[in-house]
CSV table of C-alpha atoms in Angstrom, one decimal:
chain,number,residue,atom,x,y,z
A,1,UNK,CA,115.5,102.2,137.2
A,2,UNK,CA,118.8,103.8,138.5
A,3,UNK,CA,118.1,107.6,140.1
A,4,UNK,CA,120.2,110.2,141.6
A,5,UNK,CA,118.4,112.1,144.5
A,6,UNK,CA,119.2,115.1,144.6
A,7,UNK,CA,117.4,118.0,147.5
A,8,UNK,CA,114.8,119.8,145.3
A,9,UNK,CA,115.5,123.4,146.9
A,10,UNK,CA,118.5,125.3,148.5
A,11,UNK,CA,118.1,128.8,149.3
A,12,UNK,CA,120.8,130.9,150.5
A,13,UNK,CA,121.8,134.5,151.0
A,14,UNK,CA,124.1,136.5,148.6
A,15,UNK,CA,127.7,136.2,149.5
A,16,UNK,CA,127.1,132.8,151.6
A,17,UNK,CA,127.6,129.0,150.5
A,18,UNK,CA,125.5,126.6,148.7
A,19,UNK,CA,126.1,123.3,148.8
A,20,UNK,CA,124.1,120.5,146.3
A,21,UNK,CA,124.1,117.3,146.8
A,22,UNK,CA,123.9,114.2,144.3
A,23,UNK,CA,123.2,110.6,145.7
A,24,UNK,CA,123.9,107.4,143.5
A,25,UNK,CA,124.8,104.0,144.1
A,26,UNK,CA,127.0,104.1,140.9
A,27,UNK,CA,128.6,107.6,141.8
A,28,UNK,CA,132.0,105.5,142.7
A,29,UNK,CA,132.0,104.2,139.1
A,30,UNK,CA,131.3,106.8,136.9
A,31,UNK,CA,132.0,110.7,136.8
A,32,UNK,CA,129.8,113.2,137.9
A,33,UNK,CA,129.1,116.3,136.0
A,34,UNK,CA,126.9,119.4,136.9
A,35,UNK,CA,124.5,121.9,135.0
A,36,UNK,CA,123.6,125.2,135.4
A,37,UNK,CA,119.8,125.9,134.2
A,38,UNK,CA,118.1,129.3,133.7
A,39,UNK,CA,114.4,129.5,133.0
A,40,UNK,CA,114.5,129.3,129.4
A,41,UNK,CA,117.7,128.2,128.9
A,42,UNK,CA,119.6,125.4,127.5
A,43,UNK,CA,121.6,123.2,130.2
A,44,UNK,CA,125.3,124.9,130.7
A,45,UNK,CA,128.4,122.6,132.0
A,46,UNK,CA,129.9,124.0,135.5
A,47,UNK,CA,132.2,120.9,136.3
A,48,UNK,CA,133.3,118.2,134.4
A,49,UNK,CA,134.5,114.8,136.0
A,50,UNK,CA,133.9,115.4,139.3
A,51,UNK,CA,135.5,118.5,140.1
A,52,UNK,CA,137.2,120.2,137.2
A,53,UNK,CA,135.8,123.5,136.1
A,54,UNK,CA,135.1,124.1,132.6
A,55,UNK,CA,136.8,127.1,130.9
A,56,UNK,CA,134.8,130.4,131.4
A,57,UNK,CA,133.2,128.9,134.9
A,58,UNK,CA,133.5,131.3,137.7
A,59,UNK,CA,136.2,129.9,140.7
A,60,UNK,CA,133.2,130.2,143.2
A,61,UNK,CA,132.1,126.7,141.2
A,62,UNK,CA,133.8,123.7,142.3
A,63,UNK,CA,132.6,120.0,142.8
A,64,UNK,CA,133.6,117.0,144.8
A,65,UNK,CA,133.3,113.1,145.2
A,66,UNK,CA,132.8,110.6,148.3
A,67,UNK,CA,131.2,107.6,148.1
A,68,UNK,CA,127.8,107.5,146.4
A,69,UNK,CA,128.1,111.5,147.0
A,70,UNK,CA,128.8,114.3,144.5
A,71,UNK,CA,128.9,117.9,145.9
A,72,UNK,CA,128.4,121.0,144.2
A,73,UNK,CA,128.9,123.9,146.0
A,74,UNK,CA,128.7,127.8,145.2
A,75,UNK,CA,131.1,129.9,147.7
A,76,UNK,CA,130.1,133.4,147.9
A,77,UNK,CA,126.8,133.0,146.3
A,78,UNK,CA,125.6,135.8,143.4
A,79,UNK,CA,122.4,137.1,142.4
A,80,UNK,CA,122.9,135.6,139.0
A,81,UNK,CA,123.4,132.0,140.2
A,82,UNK,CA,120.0,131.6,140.9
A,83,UNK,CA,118.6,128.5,138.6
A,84,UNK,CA,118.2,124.7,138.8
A,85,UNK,CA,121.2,122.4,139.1
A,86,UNK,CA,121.8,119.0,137.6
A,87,UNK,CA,123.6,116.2,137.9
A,88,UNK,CA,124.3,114.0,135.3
A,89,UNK,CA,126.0,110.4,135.8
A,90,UNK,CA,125.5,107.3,134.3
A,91,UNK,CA,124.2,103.8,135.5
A,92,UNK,CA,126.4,100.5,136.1
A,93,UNK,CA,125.2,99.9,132.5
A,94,UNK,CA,126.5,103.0,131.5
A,95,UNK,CA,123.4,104.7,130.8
A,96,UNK,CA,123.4,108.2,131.5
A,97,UNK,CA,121.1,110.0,133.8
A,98,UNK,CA,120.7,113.2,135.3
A,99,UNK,CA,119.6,113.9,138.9
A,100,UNK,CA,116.2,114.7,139.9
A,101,UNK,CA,117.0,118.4,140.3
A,102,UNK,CA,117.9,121.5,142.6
A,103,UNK,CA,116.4,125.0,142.4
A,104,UNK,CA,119.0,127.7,143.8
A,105,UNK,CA,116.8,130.4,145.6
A,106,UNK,CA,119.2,133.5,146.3
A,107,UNK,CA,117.2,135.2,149.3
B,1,UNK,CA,132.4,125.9,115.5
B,2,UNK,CA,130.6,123.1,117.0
B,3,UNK,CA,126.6,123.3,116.3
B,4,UNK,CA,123.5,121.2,116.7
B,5,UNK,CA,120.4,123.1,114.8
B,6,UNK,CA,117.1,121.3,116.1
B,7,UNK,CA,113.7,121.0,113.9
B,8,UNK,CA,111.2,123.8,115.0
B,9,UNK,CA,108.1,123.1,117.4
B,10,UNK,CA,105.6,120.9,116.7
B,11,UNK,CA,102.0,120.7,117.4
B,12,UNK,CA,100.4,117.6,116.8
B,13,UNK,CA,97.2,115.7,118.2
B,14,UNK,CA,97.6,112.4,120.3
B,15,UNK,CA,98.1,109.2,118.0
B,16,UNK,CA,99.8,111.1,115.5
B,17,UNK,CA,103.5,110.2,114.6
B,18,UNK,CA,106.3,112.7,114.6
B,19,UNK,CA,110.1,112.8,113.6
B,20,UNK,CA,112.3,115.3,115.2
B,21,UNK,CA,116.0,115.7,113.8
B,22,UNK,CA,119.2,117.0,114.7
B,23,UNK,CA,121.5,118.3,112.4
B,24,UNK,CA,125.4,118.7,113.4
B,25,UNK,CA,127.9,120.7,112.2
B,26,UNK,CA,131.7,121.9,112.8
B,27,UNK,CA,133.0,118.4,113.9
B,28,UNK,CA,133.5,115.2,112.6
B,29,UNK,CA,129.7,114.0,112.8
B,30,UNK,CA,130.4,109.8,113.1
B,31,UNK,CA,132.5,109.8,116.0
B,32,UNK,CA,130.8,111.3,118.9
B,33,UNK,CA,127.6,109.9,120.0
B,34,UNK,CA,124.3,112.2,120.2
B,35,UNK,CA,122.4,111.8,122.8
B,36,UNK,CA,118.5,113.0,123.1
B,37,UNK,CA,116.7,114.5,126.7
B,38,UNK,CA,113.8,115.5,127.3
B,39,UNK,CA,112.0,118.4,129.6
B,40,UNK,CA,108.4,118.0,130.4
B,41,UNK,CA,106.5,121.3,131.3
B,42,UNK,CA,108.4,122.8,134.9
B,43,UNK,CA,109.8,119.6,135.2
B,44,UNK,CA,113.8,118.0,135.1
B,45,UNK,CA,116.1,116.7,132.8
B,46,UNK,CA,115.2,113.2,131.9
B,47,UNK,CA,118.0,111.1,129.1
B,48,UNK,CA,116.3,109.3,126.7
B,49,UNK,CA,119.1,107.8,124.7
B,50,UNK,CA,122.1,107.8,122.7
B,51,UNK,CA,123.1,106.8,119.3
B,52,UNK,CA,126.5,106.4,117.5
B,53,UNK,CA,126.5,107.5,113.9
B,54,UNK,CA,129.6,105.8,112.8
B,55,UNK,CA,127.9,102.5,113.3
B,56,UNK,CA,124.7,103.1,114.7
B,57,UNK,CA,124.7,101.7,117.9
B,58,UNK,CA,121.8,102.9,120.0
B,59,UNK,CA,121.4,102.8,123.7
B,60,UNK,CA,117.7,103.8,125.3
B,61,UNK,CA,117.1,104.5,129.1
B,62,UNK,CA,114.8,101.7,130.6
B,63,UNK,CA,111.7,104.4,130.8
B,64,UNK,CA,111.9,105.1,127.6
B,65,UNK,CA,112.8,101.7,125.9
B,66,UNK,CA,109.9,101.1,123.4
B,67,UNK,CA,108.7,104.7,123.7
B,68,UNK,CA,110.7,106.4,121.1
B,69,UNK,CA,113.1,105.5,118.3
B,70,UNK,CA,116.1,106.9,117.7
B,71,UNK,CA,118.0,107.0,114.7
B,72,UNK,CA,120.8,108.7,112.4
B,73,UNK,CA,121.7,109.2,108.5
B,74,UNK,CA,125.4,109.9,108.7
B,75,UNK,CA,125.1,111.4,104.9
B,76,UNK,CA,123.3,114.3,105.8
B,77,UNK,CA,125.2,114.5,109.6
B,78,UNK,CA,121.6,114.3,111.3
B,79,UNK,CA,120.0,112.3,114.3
B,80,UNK,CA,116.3,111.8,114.9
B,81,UNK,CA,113.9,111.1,117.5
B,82,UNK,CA,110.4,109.8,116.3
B,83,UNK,CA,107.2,108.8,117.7
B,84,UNK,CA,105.1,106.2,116.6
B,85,UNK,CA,101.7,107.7,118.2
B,86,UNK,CA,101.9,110.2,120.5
B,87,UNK,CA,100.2,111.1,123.5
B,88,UNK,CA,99.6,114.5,125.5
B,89,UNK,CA,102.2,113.0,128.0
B,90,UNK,CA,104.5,113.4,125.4
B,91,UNK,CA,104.2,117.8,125.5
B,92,UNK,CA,107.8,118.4,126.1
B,93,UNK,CA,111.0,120.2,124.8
B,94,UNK,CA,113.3,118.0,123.5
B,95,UNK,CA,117.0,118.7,123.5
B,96,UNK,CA,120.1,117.2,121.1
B,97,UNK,CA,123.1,116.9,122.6
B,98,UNK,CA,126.8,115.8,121.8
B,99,UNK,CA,128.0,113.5,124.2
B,100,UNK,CA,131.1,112.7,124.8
B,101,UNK,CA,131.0,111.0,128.7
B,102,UNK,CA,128.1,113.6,128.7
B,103,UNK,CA,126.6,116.2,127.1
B,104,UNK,CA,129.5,118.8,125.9
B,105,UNK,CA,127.2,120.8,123.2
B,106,UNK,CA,123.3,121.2,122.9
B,107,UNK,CA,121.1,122.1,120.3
B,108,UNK,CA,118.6,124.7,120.7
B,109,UNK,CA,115.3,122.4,121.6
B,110,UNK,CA,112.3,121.3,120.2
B,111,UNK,CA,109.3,122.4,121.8
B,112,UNK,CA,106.7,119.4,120.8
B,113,UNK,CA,102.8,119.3,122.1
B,114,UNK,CA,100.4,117.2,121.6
B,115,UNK,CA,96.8,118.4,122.4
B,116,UNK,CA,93.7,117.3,121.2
């Protein structure tokens, strides 16, 4: 079935950049959206269709497209960012699946 | 305000069935599809499905195709997720979700484990 690989860790020092990457064949077809996940914690939206940043959403957040990539990245990196990260796409069928995952390790 | 209230945990033993629901509120409950996900133990998001109440048109992920059923009574604004026979594999929390090209509000979770 249709997957979107994603790296399983990133770590990164406070005030630096983290970049997450999502990798689809579909990507081109579809939107990509990205979610925040604390331990505990239901999934929260940090950008919609691509690269458009939900309301409440720090500026630090910001997303981009190329290819069968999606980026997320995380400029100036906070203590409180630390959790997993998820994309979510869907398949040429139009099924809807999430990536396998990124845990955000703030050093 | 928009809500999806989730069933409480469930602890049932494998090849028992089980019906988990998901009750929304605060918006116009047949035209937005709800979609269901699960979350095994330390694990990642997985989509099960989706199903549209206003007609009832239901669309499974290939892994889970046969697995689970998914279902809605419009009447009483509530979608389900139900098991046949369950097996430990099945220990998960299970998350609601409006979906509107994806998931724009989430219920609270069902935590559901099967143990013998």
């Amino acid at each position: 079935s249709y997957e979107l690989t994603q790296p399983p860790s990133v770590s990164v020092s406070p005030g630096q950049t983290a970049r997450i990457t999502c990798s689809g064949d579909a990507l081109p077809e579809h939107y990509t959206y990205w979610y925040q996940q604390k331990p505990g914690q239901v999934p929260v939206l940090v950008i919609s269709k691509d690269s458009e940043r939900p309301s409440g959403i720090p500026e630090r957040f910001s997303g981009a497209g190329s290819g069968t990539t999606a980026t997320l990245t995380i400029s100036g990196v906070q203590a409180e960012d630390e959790a997993d990260y998820y994309c979510q796409s869907a398949d040429r069928s139009g099924i809807y699946v999430f990536g396998t995952g990124t845990k955000v390790t703030v050093l | 305000e928009v809500q999806l209230v989730q069933s409480g945990a469930e602890v049932k033993k494998p090849g028992e069935s089980l019906k988990i629901s998901c009750r929304g509120s605060g918006y116009s409950f047949g035209a937005y599809w709800i979609g269901w996900v699960r979350q095994m133990p330390g694990k990642g998001l997985e989509w099960i499905g989706t199903i549209y109440p206003g007609d009832s048109d239901t669309r499974y992920s290939p892994s889970f195709q046969g697995q689970v059923t998914i279902s809605v009574d419009r009447s009483i604004s509530t979608a389900y997720l139900q098991w046949s026979s369950l097996k430990t594999s099945d220990t998960a929390m299970y998350y609601c979700a409006r979906t509107h090209g994806h998931p724009d509000y989430w219920g609270q979770g069902t935590l559901v484990t099967v143990s013998s």
